[in-house]
């Protein structure tokens, strides 16, 4: 059994490190010092650099201009991005693109995905529902349109700035809250439910009729949006109704969030080790004190548990490997460790830094804000513990 990453996956890590090497976490105002969002847009120069380095097309098939790699490679890139708090929607764009490639209309995929790989399109997804506590697909309804002839425009346009396809057959109503960078994205993937209770995935152009976006600000200070859909009409090919499509995308998003938590936690622990190695009390570095060493050792164990559960979940999804539980069980375990682990890492870091950790001229407070956002994204540990319990109750482990 070989637990090493492939040469292609390792090359993706090296490319990501090269691109992210110039990113400064404090390049935008601190979320502690501004009343609204830290910036109105994503980091466009970084987005262009990611596209130029073929990192946005990493998981796309060669026919769409990609490298044909899997979720594991994407998670390796996300891990590196979180170490510098990269302000780019790599997770959302790449996972939605993967869902379109796997389940979507072939013609639409051929039009959109090459542009995604070139960095010309930004994709995002509404995964929090109305409140963040209920399943996201229950917040929006999708119903067949009684007048298929009333459509106008063309939703297949690659700029994603409006219109419906020539055959409108679905109408969407509802609200998705806390959609990352909704004002920036060209297309928004919206989970919804039909009259039969099926979960479907709709691709909505940001500028089309019936879509309104209200500004929201995340815990990390990034610009999110409340996306309201009022009788939004979409074409047949913009609705992905394949069984399991939304659940698969949700698993990708959750696993990718675990990769972000791991990368952020590793950066914070390294920052803490450097500080405690230089900070002296009674003539000795505080890192040599037993209580400090024990706390940092505990956090190192947290990170290694976060890492092994992340790769287990990513491997199950990427390869379809068998297990005692469905892949959702591994995803739940990974998110439990990611949520609890990243919280413990940043709390310990703040404690060991003392008052210096709260200084807004030092980046630790920004990592803490991002960690809290990641911890609660797609459900805190308690929500995934409940999901894991349901899976254990439904599946025999004998």
mmCIF file of C-alpha atoms in Angstrom:
data_model
loop_
_atom_site.group_PDB
_atom_site.id
_atom_site.type_symbol
_atom_site.label_atom_id
_atom_site.label_comp_id
_atom_site.label_asym_id
_atom_site.label_seq_id
_atom_site.Cartn_x
_atom_site.Cartn_y
_atom_site.Cartn_z
ATOM 1 C CA UNK A 1 0.000 0.000 0.000
ATOM 2 C CA UNK A 2 1.469 3.347 -1.080
ATOM 3 C CA UNK A 3 0.503 6.398 0.974
ATOM 4 C CA UNK A 4 2.686 8.812 -0.999
ATOM 5 C CA UNK A 5 1.256 11.478 -3.266
ATOM 6 C CA UNK A 6 1.699 10.998 -6.994
ATOM 7 C CA UNK A 7 4.207 13.004 -8.995
ATOM 8 C CA UNK A 8 1.370 15.028 -10.509
ATOM 9 C CA UNK A 9 -0.057 15.838 -7.075
ATOM 10 C CA UNK A 10 3.367 16.837 -5.775
ATOM 11 C CA UNK A 11 3.860 19.056 -8.820
ATOM 12 C CA UNK A 12 0.552 20.762 -8.017
ATOM 13 C CA UNK A 13 1.826 21.510 -4.500
ATOM 14 C CA UNK A 14 5.048 22.991 -5.827
ATOM 15 C CA UNK A 15 3.163 25.146 -8.321
ATOM 16 C CA UNK A 16 0.789 26.327 -5.606
ATOM 17 C CA UNK A 17 3.639 27.225 -3.273
ATOM 18 C CA UNK A 18 5.284 29.240 -6.031
ATOM 19 C CA UNK A 19 2.084 31.201 -6.696
ATOM 20 C CA UNK A 20 1.215 31.752 -3.029
ATOM 21 C CA UNK A 21 4.768 32.645 -2.005
ATOM 22 C CA UNK A 22 4.171 36.314 -2.721
ATOM 23 C CA UNK A 23 0.846 36.589 -0.891
ATOM 24 C CA UNK A 24 0.783 38.706 2.269
ATOM 25 C CA UNK A 25 -2.060 37.881 4.715
ATOM 26 C CA UNK A 26 -2.221 41.535 5.807
ATOM 27 C CA UNK A 27 -2.576 42.917 2.262
ATOM 28 C CA UNK A 28 -6.120 44.166 2.970
ATOM 29 C CA UNK A 29 -7.515 46.027 6.010
ATOM 30 C CA UNK A 30 -8.007 43.993 9.169
ATOM 31 C CA UNK A 31 -11.579 42.761 9.761
ATOM 32 C CA UNK A 32 -11.150 44.093 13.315
ATOM 33 C CA UNK A 33 -10.612 47.638 12.070
ATOM 34 C CA UNK A 34 -13.248 48.106 9.345
ATOM 35 C CA UNK A 35 -17.036 48.027 9.849
ATOM 36 C CA UNK A 36 -17.796 46.209 6.588
ATOM 37 C CA UNK A 37 -15.963 43.950 4.194
ATOM 38 C CA UNK A 38 -12.182 44.163 3.970
ATOM 39 C CA UNK A 39 -12.403 44.483 0.171
ATOM 40 C CA UNK A 40 -15.025 44.665 -2.563
ATOM 41 C CA UNK A 41 -13.470 42.022 -4.799
ATOM 42 C CA UNK A 42 -11.310 38.934 -4.710
ATOM 43 C CA UNK A 43 -7.551 39.178 -5.170
ATOM 44 C CA UNK A 44 -7.622 39.516 -8.962
ATOM 45 C CA UNK A 45 -3.838 39.456 -9.545
ATOM 46 C CA UNK A 46 -3.607 36.240 -7.539
ATOM 47 C CA UNK A 47 -6.575 34.782 -9.434
ATOM 48 C CA UNK A 48 -4.803 35.523 -12.713
ATOM 49 C CA UNK A 49 -1.600 33.935 -11.397
ATOM 50 C CA UNK A 50 -3.489 30.792 -10.402
ATOM 51 C CA UNK A 51 -4.963 30.572 -13.894
ATOM 52 C CA UNK A 52 -1.571 31.146 -15.497
ATOM 53 C CA UNK A 53 -0.141 28.349 -13.363
ATOM 54 C CA UNK A 54 -2.907 25.964 -14.541
ATOM 55 C CA UNK A 55 -4.144 25.564 -10.964
ATOM 56 C CA UNK A 56 -7.748 26.549 -11.694
ATOM 57 C CA UNK A 57 -7.957 23.834 -14.361
ATOM 58 C CA UNK A 58 -6.281 21.215 -12.190
ATOM 59 C CA UNK A 59 -9.339 18.977 -11.807
ATOM 60 C CA UNK A 60 -10.815 19.597 -15.247
ATOM 61 C CA UNK A 61 -10.512 16.909 -17.880
ATOM 62 C CA UNK A 62 -8.045 17.383 -20.763
ATOM 63 C CA UNK A 63 -10.935 17.960 -23.174
ATOM 64 C CA UNK A 64 -11.759 21.087 -21.156
ATOM 65 C CA UNK A 65 -8.147 22.216 -20.977
ATOM 66 C CA UNK A 66 -7.371 20.683 -17.593
ATOM 67 C CA UNK A 67 -4.906 18.274 -16.035
ATOM 68 C CA UNK A 68 -7.517 15.657 -15.115
ATOM 69 C CA UNK A 69 -6.442 15.408 -11.454
ATOM 70 C CA UNK A 70 -8.723 14.618 -8.535
ATOM 71 C CA UNK A 71 -10.009 16.022 -5.251
ATOM 72 C CA UNK A 72 -6.785 15.092 -3.473
ATOM 73 C CA UNK A 73 -4.802 17.433 -5.731
ATOM 74 C CA UNK A 74 -7.336 20.209 -5.157
ATOM 75 C CA UNK A 75 -7.094 19.745 -1.393
ATOM 76 C CA UNK A 76 -3.305 20.004 -1.594
ATOM 77 C CA UNK A 77 -3.671 23.380 -3.321
ATOM 78 C CA UNK A 78 -6.322 24.548 -0.837
ATOM 79 C CA UNK A 79 -4.031 23.599 2.036
ATOM 80 C CA UNK A 80 -1.335 25.902 0.637
ATOM 81 C CA UNK A 81 -3.822 28.712 -0.008
ATOM 82 C CA UNK A 82 -4.991 28.752 3.602
ATOM 83 C CA UNK A 83 -1.449 29.153 4.913
ATOM 84 C CA UNK A 84 -1.442 32.693 3.489
ATOM 85 C CA UNK A 85 -5.200 33.403 3.769
ATOM 86 C CA UNK A 86 -5.500 33.660 -0.010
ATOM 87 C CA UNK A 87 -8.567 35.732 -0.889
ATOM 88 C CA UNK A 88 -9.672 33.709 -3.914
ATOM 89 C CA UNK A 89 -12.638 31.336 -4.391
ATOM 90 C CA UNK A 90 -10.578 28.316 -5.431
ATOM 91 C CA UNK A 91 -12.738 25.936 -3.374
ATOM 92 C CA UNK A 92 -16.062 27.167 -4.711
ATOM 93 C CA UNK A 93 -15.023 27.612 -8.339
ATOM 94 C CA UNK A 94 -13.203 24.296 -8.677
ATOM 95 C CA UNK A 95 -15.803 22.156 -6.901
ATOM 96 C CA UNK A 96 -18.719 23.628 -8.857
ATOM 97 C CA UNK A 97 -16.728 23.093 -12.058
ATOM 98 C CA UNK A 98 -16.166 19.469 -11.029
ATOM 99 C CA UNK A 99 -19.907 19.023 -10.477
ATOM 100 C CA UNK A 100 -20.718 20.532 -13.881
ATOM 101 C CA UNK A 101 -18.152 18.283 -15.517
ATOM 102 C CA UNK A 102 -19.452 15.149 -13.791
ATOM 103 C CA UNK A 103 -23.220 15.733 -13.871
ATOM 104 C CA UNK A 104 -23.997 18.750 -16.061
ATOM 105 C CA UNK A 105 -25.027 19.269 -19.652
ATOM 106 C CA UNK A 106 -22.116 18.465 -21.968
ATOM 107 C CA UNK A 107 -22.620 21.499 -24.188
ATOM 108 C CA UNK A 108 -22.787 23.860 -21.222
ATOM 109 C CA UNK A 109 -19.682 22.257 -19.728
ATOM 110 C CA UNK A 110 -17.831 22.708 -23.011
ATOM 111 C CA UNK A 111 -18.698 26.423 -22.989
ATOM 112 C CA UNK A 112 -18.046 27.230 -19.332
ATOM 113 C CA UNK A 113 -15.235 25.013 -18.107
ATOM 114 C CA UNK A 114 -12.407 26.144 -20.418
ATOM 115 C CA UNK A 115 -13.182 29.743 -19.386
ATOM 116 C CA UNK A 116 -13.082 28.693 -15.734
ATOM 117 C CA UNK A 117 -9.645 27.185 -16.228
ATOM 118 C CA UNK A 118 -8.411 30.399 -17.848
ATOM 119 C CA UNK A 119 -9.648 32.427 -14.885
ATOM 120 C CA UNK A 120 -12.254 34.242 -16.963
ATOM 121 C CA UNK A 121 -15.208 32.953 -14.943
ATOM 122 C CA UNK A 122 -15.745 32.804 -11.191
ATOM 123 C CA UNK A 123 -18.160 30.232 -9.798
ATOM 124 C CA UNK A 124 -19.637 30.052 -6.332
ATOM 125 C CA UNK A 125 -22.285 28.048 -4.496
ATOM 126 C CA UNK A 126 -25.027 28.648 -1.971
ATOM 127 C CA UNK A 127 -24.443 25.905 0.570
ATOM 128 C CA UNK A 128 -25.814 27.488 3.750
ATOM 129 C CA UNK A 129 -29.527 27.671 3.052
ATOM 130 C CA UNK A 130 -31.567 30.438 4.624
ATOM 131 C CA UNK A 131 -30.046 30.281 8.103
ATOM 132 C CA UNK A 132 -27.088 27.922 7.966
ATOM 133 C CA UNK A 133 -28.805 25.382 10.210
ATOM 134 C CA UNK A 134 -31.149 23.606 7.799
ATOM 135 C CA UNK A 135 -30.224 21.643 4.651
ATOM 136 C CA UNK A 136 -29.372 24.140 1.904
ATOM 137 C CA UNK A 137 -31.584 22.452 -0.696
ATOM 138 C CA UNK A 138 -34.698 23.127 1.422
ATOM 139 C CA UNK A 139 -34.264 26.904 1.176
ATOM 140 C CA UNK A 140 -35.084 27.082 -2.556
ATOM 141 C CA UNK A 141 -37.863 25.475 -4.562
ATOM 142 C CA UNK A 142 -37.551 24.409 -8.186
ATOM 143 C CA UNK A 143 -40.788 23.877 -10.122
ATOM 144 C CA UNK A 144 -41.476 23.203 -13.786
ATOM 145 C CA UNK A 145 -42.516 26.290 -15.714
ATOM 146 C CA UNK A 146 -46.010 26.127 -17.099
ATOM 147 C CA UNK A 147 -45.098 28.366 -20.034
ATOM 148 C CA UNK A 148 -41.904 27.118 -21.646
ATOM 149 C CA UNK A 149 -42.326 29.590 -24.501
ATOM 150 C CA UNK A 150 -41.897 32.675 -22.314
ATOM 151 C CA UNK A 151 -38.135 32.554 -22.115
ATOM 152 C CA UNK A 152 -35.782 35.060 -23.626
ATOM 153 C CA UNK A 153 -32.045 35.500 -23.974
ATOM 154 C CA UNK A 154 -29.365 32.870 -23.645
ATOM 155 C CA UNK A 155 -28.033 31.641 -20.302
ATOM 156 C CA UNK A 156 -25.241 29.760 -21.997
ATOM 157 C CA UNK A 157 -23.273 32.939 -22.604
ATOM 158 C CA UNK A 158 -19.820 32.518 -21.130
ATOM 159 C CA UNK A 159 -19.807 35.961 -19.499
ATOM 160 C CA UNK A 160 -22.565 34.827 -17.159
ATOM 161 C CA UNK A 161 -24.099 38.316 -17.023
ATOM 162 C CA UNK A 162 -27.728 37.534 -17.616
ATOM 163 C CA UNK A 163 -30.448 35.993 -19.691
ATOM 164 C CA UNK A 164 -32.178 32.635 -19.771
ATOM 165 C CA UNK A 165 -31.748 29.782 -22.199
ATOM 166 C CA UNK A 166 -34.067 29.592 -25.187
ATOM 167 C CA UNK A 167 -36.178 26.963 -23.418
ATOM 168 C CA UNK A 168 -37.076 27.940 -19.876
ATOM 169 C CA UNK A 169 -38.481 24.939 -18.050
ATOM 170 C CA UNK A 170 -37.756 25.616 -14.352
ATOM 171 C CA UNK A 171 -38.635 28.435 -11.957
ATOM 172 C CA UNK A 172 -36.669 29.036 -8.749
ATOM 173 C CA UNK A 173 -37.873 30.755 -5.582
ATOM 174 C CA UNK A 174 -36.085 31.106 -2.258
ATOM 175 C CA UNK A 175 -33.037 32.449 -0.460
ATOM 176 C CA UNK A 176 -29.479 31.250 -0.014
ATOM 177 C CA UNK A 177 -27.576 33.071 2.705
ATOM 178 C CA UNK A 178 -23.836 33.683 3.127
ATOM 179 C CA UNK A 179 -22.874 32.861 -0.460
ATOM 180 C CA UNK A 180 -19.107 33.476 -0.767
ATOM 181 C CA UNK A 181 -18.209 36.327 -3.121
ATOM 182 C CA UNK A 182 -21.685 36.269 -4.668
ATOM 183 C CA UNK A 183 -21.241 39.813 -6.040
ATOM 184 C CA UNK A 184 -18.090 38.731 -7.870
ATOM 185 C CA UNK A 185 -19.170 35.358 -9.243
ATOM 186 C CA UNK A 186 -20.449 35.002 -12.792
ATOM 187 C CA UNK A 187 -22.471 31.905 -11.960
ATOM 188 C CA UNK A 188 -23.975 30.710 -8.680
ATOM 189 C CA UNK A 189 -24.770 27.040 -8.071
ATOM 190 C CA UNK A 190 -27.995 26.895 -6.075
ATOM 191 C CA UNK A 191 -29.272 23.672 -4.483
ATOM 192 C CA UNK A 192 -33.045 23.388 -4.512
ATOM 193 C CA UNK A 193 -35.827 20.882 -3.979
ATOM 194 C CA UNK A 194 -38.618 19.878 -6.322
ATOM 195 C CA UNK A 195 -42.226 19.095 -5.588
ATOM 196 C CA UNK A 196 -41.268 15.432 -5.341
ATOM 197 C CA UNK A 197 -38.657 16.281 -2.698
ATOM 198 C CA UNK A 198 -35.654 15.603 -4.939
ATOM 199 C CA UNK A 199 -32.534 17.698 -4.462
ATOM 200 C CA UNK A 200 -31.397 19.391 -7.674
ATOM 201 C CA UNK A 201 -28.639 21.861 -8.502
ATOM 202 C CA UNK A 202 -29.409 25.007 -10.505
ATOM 203 C CA UNK A 203 -26.840 27.221 -12.224
ATOM 204 C CA UNK A 204 -27.955 30.823 -11.964
ATOM 205 C CA UNK A 205 -26.346 33.778 -13.699
ATOM 206 C CA UNK A 206 -25.684 36.595 -11.248
ATOM 207 C CA UNK A 207 -27.293 39.282 -13.399
ATOM 208 C CA UNK A 208 -30.411 37.575 -14.646
ATOM 209 C CA UNK A 209 -33.948 38.707 -13.895
ATOM 210 C CA UNK A 210 -35.253 37.870 -10.432
ATOM 211 C CA UNK A 211 -31.832 37.578 -8.768
ATOM 212 C CA UNK A 212 -31.052 40.095 -6.041
ATOM 213 C CA UNK A 213 -27.968 40.038 -3.834
ATOM 214 C CA UNK A 214 -27.809 41.731 -0.446
ATOM 215 C CA UNK A 215 -24.421 42.393 1.106
ATOM 216 C CA UNK A 216 -23.277 40.225 3.997
ATOM 217 C CA UNK A 217 -19.880 40.117 5.684
ATOM 218 C CA UNK A 218 -18.255 36.914 6.884
ATOM 219 C CA UNK A 219 -16.487 36.442 10.194
ATOM 220 C CA UNK A 220 -13.219 36.681 8.274
ATOM 221 C CA UNK A 221 -14.245 40.065 6.842
ATOM 222 C CA UNK A 222 -14.867 38.842 3.305
ATOM 223 C CA UNK A 223 -17.810 40.018 1.226
ATOM 224 C CA UNK A 224 -20.562 37.412 1.112
ATOM 225 C CA UNK A 225 -24.089 37.768 -0.202
ATOM 226 C CA UNK A 226 -27.664 36.824 0.546
ATOM 227 C CA UNK A 227 -28.944 35.602 -2.817
ATOM 228 C CA UNK A 228 -32.692 35.973 -3.218
ATOM 229 C CA UNK A 229 -34.438 34.226 -6.117
ATOM 230 C CA UNK A 230 -37.840 35.558 -7.123
ATOM 231 C CA UNK A 231 -39.378 33.519 -9.943
ATOM 232 C CA UNK A 232 -35.983 33.078 -11.591
ATOM 233 C CA UNK A 233 -36.421 31.162 -14.838
ATOM 234 C CA UNK A 234 -33.647 28.873 -16.031
ATOM 235 C CA UNK A 235 -33.259 26.525 -18.949
ATOM 236 C CA UNK A 236 -33.206 22.770 -18.948
ATOM 237 C CA UNK A 237 -29.458 22.498 -19.229
ATOM 238 C CA UNK A 238 -28.849 24.897 -16.319
ATOM 239 C CA UNK A 239 -30.622 22.477 -13.965
ATOM 240 C CA UNK A 240 -28.614 19.441 -12.864
ATOM 241 C CA UNK A 241 -31.123 16.865 -11.661
ATOM 242 C CA UNK A 242 -28.893 13.802 -11.633
ATOM 243 C CA UNK A 243 -29.318 11.725 -8.499
ATOM 244 C CA UNK A 244 -26.661 12.550 -5.914
ATOM 245 C CA UNK A 245 -25.227 15.601 -7.727
ATOM 246 C CA UNK A 246 -25.858 18.052 -4.894
ATOM 247 C CA UNK A 247 -24.760 15.572 -2.233
ATOM 248 C CA UNK A 248 -21.514 14.952 -4.137
ATOM 249 C CA UNK A 249 -20.824 18.677 -4.475
ATOM 250 C CA UNK A 250 -21.564 19.179 -0.780
ATOM 251 C CA UNK A 251 -19.064 16.445 0.091
ATOM 252 C CA UNK A 252 -16.427 18.139 -2.097
ATOM 253 C CA UNK A 253 -17.046 21.476 -0.404
ATOM 254 C CA UNK A 254 -16.884 19.991 3.086
ATOM 255 C CA UNK A 255 -13.695 18.068 2.385
ATOM 256 C CA UNK A 256 -12.121 21.141 0.795
ATOM 257 C CA UNK A 257 -13.021 23.151 3.903
ATOM 258 C CA UNK A 258 -11.134 20.567 5.963
ATOM 259 C CA UNK A 259 -8.079 21.167 3.756
ATOM 260 C CA UNK A 260 -8.357 24.902 4.429
ATOM 261 C CA UNK A 261 -8.537 24.236 8.169
ATOM 262 C CA UNK A 262 -5.436 22.056 8.017
ATOM 263 C CA UNK A 263 -3.371 24.593 6.084
ATOM 264 C CA UNK A 264 -4.405 27.444 8.353
ATOM 265 C CA UNK A 265 -3.686 25.412 11.476
ATOM 266 C CA UNK A 266 -0.228 24.450 10.235
ATOM 267 C CA UNK A 267 0.608 28.087 9.524
ATOM 268 C CA UNK A 268 -0.578 29.174 12.973
ATOM 269 C CA UNK A 269 1.368 26.448 14.777
ATOM 270 C CA UNK A 270 4.519 27.417 12.858
ATOM 271 C CA UNK A 271 3.937 31.064 13.791
ATOM 272 C CA UNK A 272 3.513 30.086 17.437
ATOM 273 C CA UNK A 273 6.656 27.942 17.450
ATOM 274 C CA UNK A 274 8.697 30.812 16.047
ATOM 275 C CA UNK A 275 7.331 33.268 18.606
ATOM 276 C CA UNK A 276 7.766 31.050 21.668
ATOM 277 C CA UNK A 277 11.263 30.127 20.502
ATOM 278 C CA UNK A 278 12.282 33.795 20.575
ATOM 279 C CA UNK A 279 10.194 35.138 23.471
ATOM 280 C CA UNK A 280 12.140 34.861 26.730
ATOM 281 C CA UNK A 281 11.113 34.810 30.366
ATOM 282 C CA UNK A 282 13.558 34.391 33.272
ATOM 283 C CA UNK A 283 16.331 34.250 30.707
ATOM 284 C CA UNK A 284 14.965 31.254 28.785
ATOM 285 C CA UNK A 285 12.792 30.904 25.655
ATOM 286 C CA UNK A 286 9.221 30.180 26.731
ATOM 287 C CA UNK A 287 9.204 27.251 24.275
ATOM 288 C CA UNK A 288 11.454 25.402 26.750
ATOM 289 C CA UNK A 289 8.832 25.570 29.506
ATOM 290 C CA UNK A 290 7.023 22.286 30.034
ATOM 291 C CA UNK A 291 3.508 23.767 29.973
ATOM 292 C CA UNK A 292 4.202 25.491 26.641
ATOM 293 C CA UNK A 293 5.772 22.377 25.126
ATOM 294 C CA UNK A 294 2.817 20.205 26.203
ATOM 295 C CA UNK A 295 0.256 22.580 24.718
ATOM 296 C CA UNK A 296 2.051 22.852 21.390
ATOM 297 C CA UNK A 297 2.495 19.066 21.302
ATOM 298 C CA UNK A 298 -1.255 18.626 21.793
ATOM 299 C CA UNK A 299 -1.944 20.986 18.906
ATOM 300 C CA UNK A 300 0.522 19.089 16.713
ATOM 301 C CA UNK A 301 -1.453 15.922 17.446
ATOM 302 C CA UNK A 302 -4.638 17.763 16.467
ATOM 303 C CA UNK A 303 -3.100 18.705 13.114
ATOM 304 C CA UNK A 304 -1.964 15.161 12.385
ATOM 305 C CA UNK A 305 -5.471 13.864 13.160
ATOM 306 C CA UNK A 306 -6.936 16.559 10.915
ATOM 307 C CA UNK A 307 -4.547 15.505 8.165
ATOM 308 C CA UNK A 308 -5.199 11.760 8.255
ATOM 309 C CA UNK A 309 -8.990 12.178 8.374
ATOM 310 C CA UNK A 310 -8.839 14.705 5.514
ATOM 311 C CA UNK A 311 -6.947 12.353 3.221
ATOM 312 C CA UNK A 312 -9.195 9.444 4.153
ATOM 313 C CA UNK A 313 -12.274 11.446 3.128
ATOM 314 C CA UNK A 314 -10.658 12.808 -0.039
ATOM 315 C CA UNK A 315 -9.465 9.327 -1.029
ATOM 316 C CA UNK A 316 -12.936 7.819 -0.543
ATOM 317 C CA UNK A 317 -14.509 10.480 -2.754
ATOM 318 C CA UNK A 318 -11.766 10.514 -5.395
ATOM 319 C CA UNK A 319 -11.417 6.753 -5.826
ATOM 320 C CA UNK A 320 -14.747 5.361 -4.683
ATOM 321 C CA UNK A 321 -12.861 3.204 -2.193
ATOM 322 C CA UNK A 322 -14.951 0.947 0.017
ATOM 323 C CA UNK A 323 -15.440 1.323 3.745
ATOM 324 C CA UNK A 324 -17.633 0.282 6.631
ATOM 325 C CA UNK A 325 -19.686 3.450 6.154
ATOM 326 C CA UNK A 326 -20.525 5.459 3.033
ATOM 327 C CA UNK A 327 -18.029 8.230 2.156
ATOM 328 C CA UNK A 328 -20.287 10.672 4.008
ATOM 329 C CA UNK A 329 -19.085 9.045 7.225
ATOM 330 C CA UNK A 330 -15.452 9.811 6.446
ATOM 331 C CA UNK A 331 -16.375 13.364 5.453
ATOM 332 C CA UNK A 332 -18.197 13.840 8.762
ATOM 333 C CA UNK A 333 -15.211 12.555 10.752
ATOM 334 C CA UNK A 334 -12.861 14.860 8.836
ATOM 335 C CA UNK A 335 -15.059 17.907 9.471
ATOM 336 C CA UNK A 336 -15.398 17.083 13.175
ATOM 337 C CA UNK A 337 -11.622 17.061 13.507
ATOM 338 C CA UNK A 338 -11.211 20.113 11.275
ATOM 339 C CA UNK A 339 -13.730 22.235 13.179
ATOM 340 C CA UNK A 340 -12.582 21.299 16.667
ATOM 341 C CA UNK A 341 -8.911 21.081 15.750
ATOM 342 C CA UNK A 342 -8.550 24.455 14.041
ATOM 343 C CA UNK A 343 -10.364 26.126 16.930
ATOM 344 C CA UNK A 344 -8.026 24.578 19.494
ATOM 345 C CA UNK A 345 -4.941 25.501 17.461
ATOM 346 C CA UNK A 346 -5.787 29.204 17.192
ATOM 347 C CA UNK A 347 -6.960 29.420 20.819
ATOM 348 C CA UNK A 348 -3.698 27.921 22.044
ATOM 349 C CA UNK A 349 -1.766 30.245 19.737
ATOM 350 C CA UNK A 350 -3.533 33.277 21.181
ATOM 351 C CA UNK A 351 -2.821 32.071 24.705
ATOM 352 C CA UNK A 352 0.876 31.454 24.092
ATOM 353 C CA UNK A 353 1.319 34.773 22.289
ATOM 354 C CA UNK A 354 -0.199 36.650 25.200
ATOM 355 C CA UNK A 355 -1.266 40.214 24.467
ATOM 356 C CA UNK A 356 0.918 40.279 21.373
ATOM 357 C CA UNK A 357 -1.500 37.878 19.673
ATOM 358 C CA UNK A 358 -4.284 40.473 19.810
ATOM 359 C CA UNK A 359 -2.169 43.214 18.226
ATOM 360 C CA UNK A 360 -3.771 44.155 14.901
ATOM 361 C CA UNK A 361 -0.312 44.901 13.499
ATOM 362 C CA UNK A 362 0.429 41.170 13.879
ATOM 363 C CA UNK A 363 -1.409 38.696 11.598
ATOM 364 C CA UNK A 364 -2.501 36.155 14.234
ATOM 365 C CA UNK A 365 -5.836 37.856 14.910
ATOM 366 C CA UNK A 366 -6.651 37.594 11.202
ATOM 367 C CA UNK A 367 -5.911 33.849 11.204
ATOM 368 C CA UNK A 368 -8.195 33.534 14.235
ATOM 369 C CA UNK A 369 -11.064 35.212 12.357
ATOM 370 C CA UNK A 370 -10.573 32.946 9.333
ATOM 371 C CA UNK A 371 -10.396 29.891 11.605
ATOM 372 C CA UNK A 372 -13.763 30.721 13.157
ATOM 373 C CA UNK A 373 -15.291 31.118 9.687
ATOM 374 C CA UNK A 374 -13.878 27.756 8.586
ATOM 375 C CA UNK A 375 -14.930 26.048 11.815
ATOM 376 C CA UNK A 376 -18.588 26.917 11.278
ATOM 377 C CA UNK A 377 -18.695 26.678 7.470
ATOM 378 C CA UNK A 378 -20.894 23.799 6.252
ATOM 379 C CA UNK A 379 -21.741 22.951 9.837
ATOM 380 C CA UNK A 380 -19.808 22.920 13.125
ATOM 381 C CA UNK A 381 -18.473 19.743 14.698
ATOM 382 C CA UNK A 382 -21.745 19.076 16.545
ATOM 383 C CA UNK A 383 -23.741 18.981 13.299
ATOM 384 C CA UNK A 384 -21.377 16.432 11.787
ATOM 385 C CA UNK A 385 -21.355 14.372 14.981
ATOM 386 C CA UNK A 386 -25.128 14.126 14.624
ATOM 387 C CA UNK A 387 -24.801 13.131 10.959
ATOM 388 C CA UNK A 388 -22.199 10.519 11.859
ATOM 389 C CA UNK A 389 -24.489 9.135 14.547
ATOM 390 C CA UNK A 390 -27.299 8.756 12.014
ATOM 391 C CA UNK A 391 -24.955 6.892 9.655
ATOM 392 C CA UNK A 392 -23.766 4.584 12.408
ATOM 393 C CA UNK A 393 -27.376 3.844 13.356
ATOM 394 C CA UNK A 394 -28.259 3.022 9.746
ATOM 395 C CA UNK A 395 -25.267 0.857 8.882
ATOM 396 C CA UNK A 396 -24.009 -2.251 10.599
ATOM 397 C CA UNK A 397 -20.238 -2.283 11.178
ATOM 398 C CA UNK A 398 -20.046 -6.076 11.475
#
